[in-house]
Short mmCIF file of C-alpha atoms and ligand atoms in Angstrom, two decimals:
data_model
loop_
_atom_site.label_atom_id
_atom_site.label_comp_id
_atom_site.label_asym_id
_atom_site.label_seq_id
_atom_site.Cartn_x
_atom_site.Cartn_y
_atom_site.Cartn_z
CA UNK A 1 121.60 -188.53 -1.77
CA UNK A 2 124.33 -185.55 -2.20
CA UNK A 3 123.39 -181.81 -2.05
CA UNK A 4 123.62 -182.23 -5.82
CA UNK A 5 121.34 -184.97 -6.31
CA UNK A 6 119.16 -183.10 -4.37
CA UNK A 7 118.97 -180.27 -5.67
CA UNK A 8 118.57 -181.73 -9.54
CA UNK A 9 115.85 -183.28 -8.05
CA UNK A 10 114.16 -180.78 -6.71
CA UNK A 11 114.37 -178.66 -9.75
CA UNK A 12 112.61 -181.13 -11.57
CA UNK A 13 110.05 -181.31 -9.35
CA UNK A 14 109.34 -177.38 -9.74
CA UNK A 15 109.86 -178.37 -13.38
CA UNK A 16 106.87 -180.95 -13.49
CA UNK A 17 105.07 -179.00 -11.10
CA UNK A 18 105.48 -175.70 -12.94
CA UNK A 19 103.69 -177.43 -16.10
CA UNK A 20 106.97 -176.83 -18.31
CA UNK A 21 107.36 -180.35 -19.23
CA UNK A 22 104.18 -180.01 -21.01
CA UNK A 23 104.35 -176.79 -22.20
CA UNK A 24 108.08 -174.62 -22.61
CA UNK A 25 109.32 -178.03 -23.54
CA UNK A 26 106.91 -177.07 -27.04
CA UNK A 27 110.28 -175.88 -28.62
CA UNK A 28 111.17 -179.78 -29.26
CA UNK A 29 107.81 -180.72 -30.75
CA UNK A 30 109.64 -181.23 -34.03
CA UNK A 31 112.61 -182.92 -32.52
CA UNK A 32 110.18 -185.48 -32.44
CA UNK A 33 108.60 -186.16 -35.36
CA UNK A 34 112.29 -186.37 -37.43
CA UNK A 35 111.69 -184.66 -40.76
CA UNK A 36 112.94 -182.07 -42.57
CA UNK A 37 109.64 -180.89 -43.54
CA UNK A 38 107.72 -181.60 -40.21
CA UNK A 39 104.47 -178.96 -39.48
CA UNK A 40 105.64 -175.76 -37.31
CA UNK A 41 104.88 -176.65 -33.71
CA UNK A 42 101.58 -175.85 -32.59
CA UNK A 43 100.40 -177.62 -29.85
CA UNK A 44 101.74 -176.93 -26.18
CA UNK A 45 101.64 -181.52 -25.06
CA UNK A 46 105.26 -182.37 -25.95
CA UNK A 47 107.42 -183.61 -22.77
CA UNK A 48 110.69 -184.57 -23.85
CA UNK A 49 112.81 -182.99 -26.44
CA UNK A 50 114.91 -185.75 -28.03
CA UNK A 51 118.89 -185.17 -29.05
CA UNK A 52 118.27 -184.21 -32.75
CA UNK A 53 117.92 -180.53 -33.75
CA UNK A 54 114.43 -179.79 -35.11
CA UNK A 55 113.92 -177.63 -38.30
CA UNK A 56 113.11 -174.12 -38.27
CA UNK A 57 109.44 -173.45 -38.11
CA UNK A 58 109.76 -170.65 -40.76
CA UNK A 59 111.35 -170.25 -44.06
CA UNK A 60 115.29 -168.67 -43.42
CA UNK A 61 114.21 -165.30 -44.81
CA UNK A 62 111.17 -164.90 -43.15
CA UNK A 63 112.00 -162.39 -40.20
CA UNK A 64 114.10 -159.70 -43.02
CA UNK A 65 115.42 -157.33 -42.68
CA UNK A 66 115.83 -157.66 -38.77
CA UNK A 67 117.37 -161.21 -38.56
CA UNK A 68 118.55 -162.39 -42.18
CA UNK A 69 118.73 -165.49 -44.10
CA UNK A 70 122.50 -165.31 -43.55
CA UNK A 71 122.49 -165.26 -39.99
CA UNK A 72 119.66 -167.86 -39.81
CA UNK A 73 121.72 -170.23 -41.96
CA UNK A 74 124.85 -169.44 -39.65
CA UNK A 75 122.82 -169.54 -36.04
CA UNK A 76 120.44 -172.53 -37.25
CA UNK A 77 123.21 -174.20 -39.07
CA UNK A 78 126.45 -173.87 -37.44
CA UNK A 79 125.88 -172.68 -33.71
CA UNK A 80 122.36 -175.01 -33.03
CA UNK A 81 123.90 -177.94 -34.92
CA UNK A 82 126.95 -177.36 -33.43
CA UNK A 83 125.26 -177.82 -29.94
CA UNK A 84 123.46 -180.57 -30.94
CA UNK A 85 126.34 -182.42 -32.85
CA UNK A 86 128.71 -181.73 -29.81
CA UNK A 87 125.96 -182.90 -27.17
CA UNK A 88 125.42 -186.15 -29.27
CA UNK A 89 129.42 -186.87 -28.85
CA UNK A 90 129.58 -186.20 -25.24
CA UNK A 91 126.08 -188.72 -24.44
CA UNK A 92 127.72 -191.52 -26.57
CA UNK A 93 127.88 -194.41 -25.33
CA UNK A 94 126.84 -193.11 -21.64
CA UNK A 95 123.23 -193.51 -19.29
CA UNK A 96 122.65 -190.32 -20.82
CA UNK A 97 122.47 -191.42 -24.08
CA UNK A 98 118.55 -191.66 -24.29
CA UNK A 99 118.04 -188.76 -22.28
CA UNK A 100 115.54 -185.86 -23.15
CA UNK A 101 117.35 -182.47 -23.87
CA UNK A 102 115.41 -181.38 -20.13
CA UNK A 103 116.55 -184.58 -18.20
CA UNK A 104 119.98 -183.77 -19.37
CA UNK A 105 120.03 -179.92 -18.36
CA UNK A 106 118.62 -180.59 -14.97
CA UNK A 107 121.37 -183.73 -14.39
CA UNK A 108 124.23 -181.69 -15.04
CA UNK A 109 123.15 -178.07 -13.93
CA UNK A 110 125.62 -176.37 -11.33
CA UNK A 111 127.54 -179.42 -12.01
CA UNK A 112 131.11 -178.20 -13.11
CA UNK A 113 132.48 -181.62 -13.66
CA UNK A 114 129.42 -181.90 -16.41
CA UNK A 115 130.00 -178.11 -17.43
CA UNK A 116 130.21 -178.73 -21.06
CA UNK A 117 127.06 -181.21 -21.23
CA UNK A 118 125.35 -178.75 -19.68
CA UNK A 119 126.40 -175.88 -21.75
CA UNK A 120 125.63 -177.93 -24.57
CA UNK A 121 122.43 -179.08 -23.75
CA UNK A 122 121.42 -175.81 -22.55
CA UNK A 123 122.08 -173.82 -25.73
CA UNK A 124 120.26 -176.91 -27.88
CA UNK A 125 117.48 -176.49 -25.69
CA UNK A 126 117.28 -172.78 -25.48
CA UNK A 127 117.49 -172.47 -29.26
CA UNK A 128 114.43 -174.94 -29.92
CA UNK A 129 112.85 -172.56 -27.55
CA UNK A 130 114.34 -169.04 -29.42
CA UNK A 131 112.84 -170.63 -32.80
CA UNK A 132 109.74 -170.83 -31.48
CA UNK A 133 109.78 -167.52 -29.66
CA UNK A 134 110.20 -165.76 -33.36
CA UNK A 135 107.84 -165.56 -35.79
CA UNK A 136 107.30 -163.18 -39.07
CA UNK A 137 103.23 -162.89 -38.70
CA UNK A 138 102.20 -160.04 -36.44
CA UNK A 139 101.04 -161.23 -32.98
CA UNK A 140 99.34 -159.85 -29.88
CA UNK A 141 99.24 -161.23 -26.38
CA UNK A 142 95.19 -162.02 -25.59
CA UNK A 143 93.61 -164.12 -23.26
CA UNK A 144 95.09 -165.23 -19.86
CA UNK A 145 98.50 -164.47 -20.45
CA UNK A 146 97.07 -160.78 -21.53
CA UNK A 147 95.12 -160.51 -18.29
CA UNK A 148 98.47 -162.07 -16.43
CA UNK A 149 100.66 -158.78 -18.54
CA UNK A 150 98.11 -156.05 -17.57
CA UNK A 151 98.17 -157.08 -13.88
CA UNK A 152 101.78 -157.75 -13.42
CA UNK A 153 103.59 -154.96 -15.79
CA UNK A 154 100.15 -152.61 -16.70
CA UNK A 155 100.57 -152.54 -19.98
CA UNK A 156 101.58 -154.72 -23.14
CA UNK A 157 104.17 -151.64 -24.19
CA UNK A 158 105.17 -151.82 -20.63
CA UNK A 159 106.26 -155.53 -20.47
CA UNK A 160 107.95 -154.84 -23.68
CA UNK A 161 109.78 -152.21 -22.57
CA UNK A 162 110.98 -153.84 -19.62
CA UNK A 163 112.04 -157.10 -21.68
CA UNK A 164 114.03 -154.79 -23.72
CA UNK A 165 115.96 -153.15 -21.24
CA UNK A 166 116.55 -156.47 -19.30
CA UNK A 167 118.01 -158.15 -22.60
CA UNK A 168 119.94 -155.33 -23.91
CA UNK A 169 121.77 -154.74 -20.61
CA UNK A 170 122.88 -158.83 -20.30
CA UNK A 171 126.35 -158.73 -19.64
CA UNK A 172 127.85 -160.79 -22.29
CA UNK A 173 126.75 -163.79 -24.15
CA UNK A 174 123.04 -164.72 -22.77
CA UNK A 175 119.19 -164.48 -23.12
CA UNK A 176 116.19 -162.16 -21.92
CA UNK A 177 113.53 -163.77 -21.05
CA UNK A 178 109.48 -163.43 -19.96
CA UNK A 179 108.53 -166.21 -17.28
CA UNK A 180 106.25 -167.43 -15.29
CA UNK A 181 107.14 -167.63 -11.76
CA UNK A 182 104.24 -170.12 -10.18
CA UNK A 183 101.89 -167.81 -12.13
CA UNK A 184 103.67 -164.49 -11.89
CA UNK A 185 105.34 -162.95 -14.99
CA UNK A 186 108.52 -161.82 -14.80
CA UNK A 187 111.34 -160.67 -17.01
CA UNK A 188 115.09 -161.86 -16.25
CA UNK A 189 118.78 -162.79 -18.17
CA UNK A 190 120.67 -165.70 -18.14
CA UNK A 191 124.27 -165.97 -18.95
CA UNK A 192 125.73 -168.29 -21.39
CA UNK A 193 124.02 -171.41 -21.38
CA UNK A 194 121.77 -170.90 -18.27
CA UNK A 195 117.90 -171.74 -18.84
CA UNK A 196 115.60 -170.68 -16.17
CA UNK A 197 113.69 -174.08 -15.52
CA UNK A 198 116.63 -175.20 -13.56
CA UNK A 199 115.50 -172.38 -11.13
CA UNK A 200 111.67 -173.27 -10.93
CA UNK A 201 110.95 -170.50 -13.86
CA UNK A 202 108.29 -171.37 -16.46
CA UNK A 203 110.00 -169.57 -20.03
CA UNK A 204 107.26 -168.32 -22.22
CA UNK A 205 109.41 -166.13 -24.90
CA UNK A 206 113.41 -165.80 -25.42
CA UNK A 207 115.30 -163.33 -27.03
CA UNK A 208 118.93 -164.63 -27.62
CA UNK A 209 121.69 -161.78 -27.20
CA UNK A 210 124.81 -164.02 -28.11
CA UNK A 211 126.54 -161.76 -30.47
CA UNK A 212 126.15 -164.32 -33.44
CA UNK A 213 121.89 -163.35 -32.84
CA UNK A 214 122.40 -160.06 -34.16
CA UNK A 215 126.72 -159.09 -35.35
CA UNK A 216 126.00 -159.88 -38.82
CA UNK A 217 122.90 -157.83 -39.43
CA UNK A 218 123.47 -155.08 -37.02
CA UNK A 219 127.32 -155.21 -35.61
CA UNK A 220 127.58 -153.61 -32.25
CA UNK A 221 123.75 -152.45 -31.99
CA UNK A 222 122.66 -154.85 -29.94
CA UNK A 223 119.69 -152.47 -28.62
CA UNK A 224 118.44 -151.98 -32.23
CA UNK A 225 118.47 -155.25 -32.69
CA UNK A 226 116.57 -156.60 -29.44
CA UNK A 227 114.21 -153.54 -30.08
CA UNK A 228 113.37 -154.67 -33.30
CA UNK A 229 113.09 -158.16 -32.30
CA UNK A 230 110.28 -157.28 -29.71
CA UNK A 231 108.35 -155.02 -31.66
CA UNK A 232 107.87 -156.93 -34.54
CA UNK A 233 108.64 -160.55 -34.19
CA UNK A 234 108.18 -162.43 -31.01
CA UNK A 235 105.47 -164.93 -31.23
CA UNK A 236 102.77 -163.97 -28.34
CA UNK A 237 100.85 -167.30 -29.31
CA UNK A 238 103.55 -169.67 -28.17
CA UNK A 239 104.27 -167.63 -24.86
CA UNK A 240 99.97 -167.61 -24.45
CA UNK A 241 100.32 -171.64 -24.89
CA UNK A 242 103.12 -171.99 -22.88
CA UNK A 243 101.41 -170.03 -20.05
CA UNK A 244 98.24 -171.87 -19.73
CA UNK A 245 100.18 -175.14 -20.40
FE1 FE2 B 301 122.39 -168.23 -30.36
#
């Protein structure tokens, strides 16, 4: 087995062990079920994302003004599909063909003779998972991943705070993100296509800072953007399931 065997496999180990293949991986529930008008995910027991992009869990206008129903229908339907319909062309006909979204991110991560299956599969993924992170109804962090926020940040404003400043100050195309780290939250930023399972990091909430997330609605304020994004619409249910998952 070569270092890079290796190490893919050891990723996935921290991947099973970390509970994400039962719980992040909640972002492909509707991959699975195939239809246009499939029910917005809800529960936190899907493994595998499958190779077809899943619909939006809300209606395009729902999260106006701060992300409109024009840049929905370009992110949704030109940059996710994109991914998806470029990913599709690269697993024709290959062993990766009836690979999960996951199986193919940790095959071909730090790979840079698989650089664009990974970038691909990476950005379909993290999408599914951006979706889900959104949401127009007003939510509030409770339970164990509230206990979890008070201990590790003191304060729900606090975490939020932080997340903000991480995101905003990405360098470049990339995500913030809130994770679990074998129980402990943390906030980080990945570049490009990076996802944080393929470093043993449990995502519970995204916030995607490519410049197509926010240029059309807001142009070069990328701070007013994320800020709005956090305050309003990120979806504290799906990061509470994906904790305890
Ligand atoms: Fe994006």
């Amino acid at each position: 087995m070569n270092d890079r065997v290796e190490a893919a496999d050891e990723a996935r180990r921290n991947f099973l062990k970390t509970g994400l293949g039962a719980g992040a991986v909640v972002a492909g529930a509707a991959v699975m079920s195939g239809s246009a008008n499939a029910a917005p995910l809800q529960a936190a027991s899907i493994g595998r994302s499958g190779l077809k992009q899943p619909p939006l869990p809300w209606k395009d206008s729902a999260l106006e003004p701060v992300i409109s129903a024009k840049t929905i229908e370009l992110h949704y339907g030109k940059h996710h599909a994109g991914y998806f319909n470029t990913l599709a062309g690269l697993v024709k006909d290959t062993p990766l063909a009836d690979a999960s979204l996951e199986e193919i991110i940790l095959a071909t991560a730090d790979d840079d003779a698989r650089k664009s299956l990974f970038n691909n599969a990476g950005q379909a993924w993290n999408h599914n998972f951006y979706w889900n992170s959104l949401t127009p109804e007003k939510t509030a962090p409770g339970g164990r991943l509230l206990e979890a926020i008070n201990r590790d940040f003191g304060s729900v404003d606090a975490l939020k705070a932080e997340l903000a400043k991480t995101t905003i100050a990405q360098f470049g195309s990339g995500w913030g993100w809130l994770v679990s780290d074998g129980g402990k939250l943390k906030v980080m930023s990945t570049s490009n296509a990076d996802v944080p399972f393929t470093k043993g990091m449990k995502p519970l909430l995204t916030v995607d800072v490519w410049e197509h997330a926010y240029y059309v609605d807001w142009q070069n304020r990328r701070p007013d953007h994320v800020q709005a994004v956090v305050k309003d619409h990120l979806d504290w249910g799906f990061a509470g399931r994906n904790f305890s998952a």
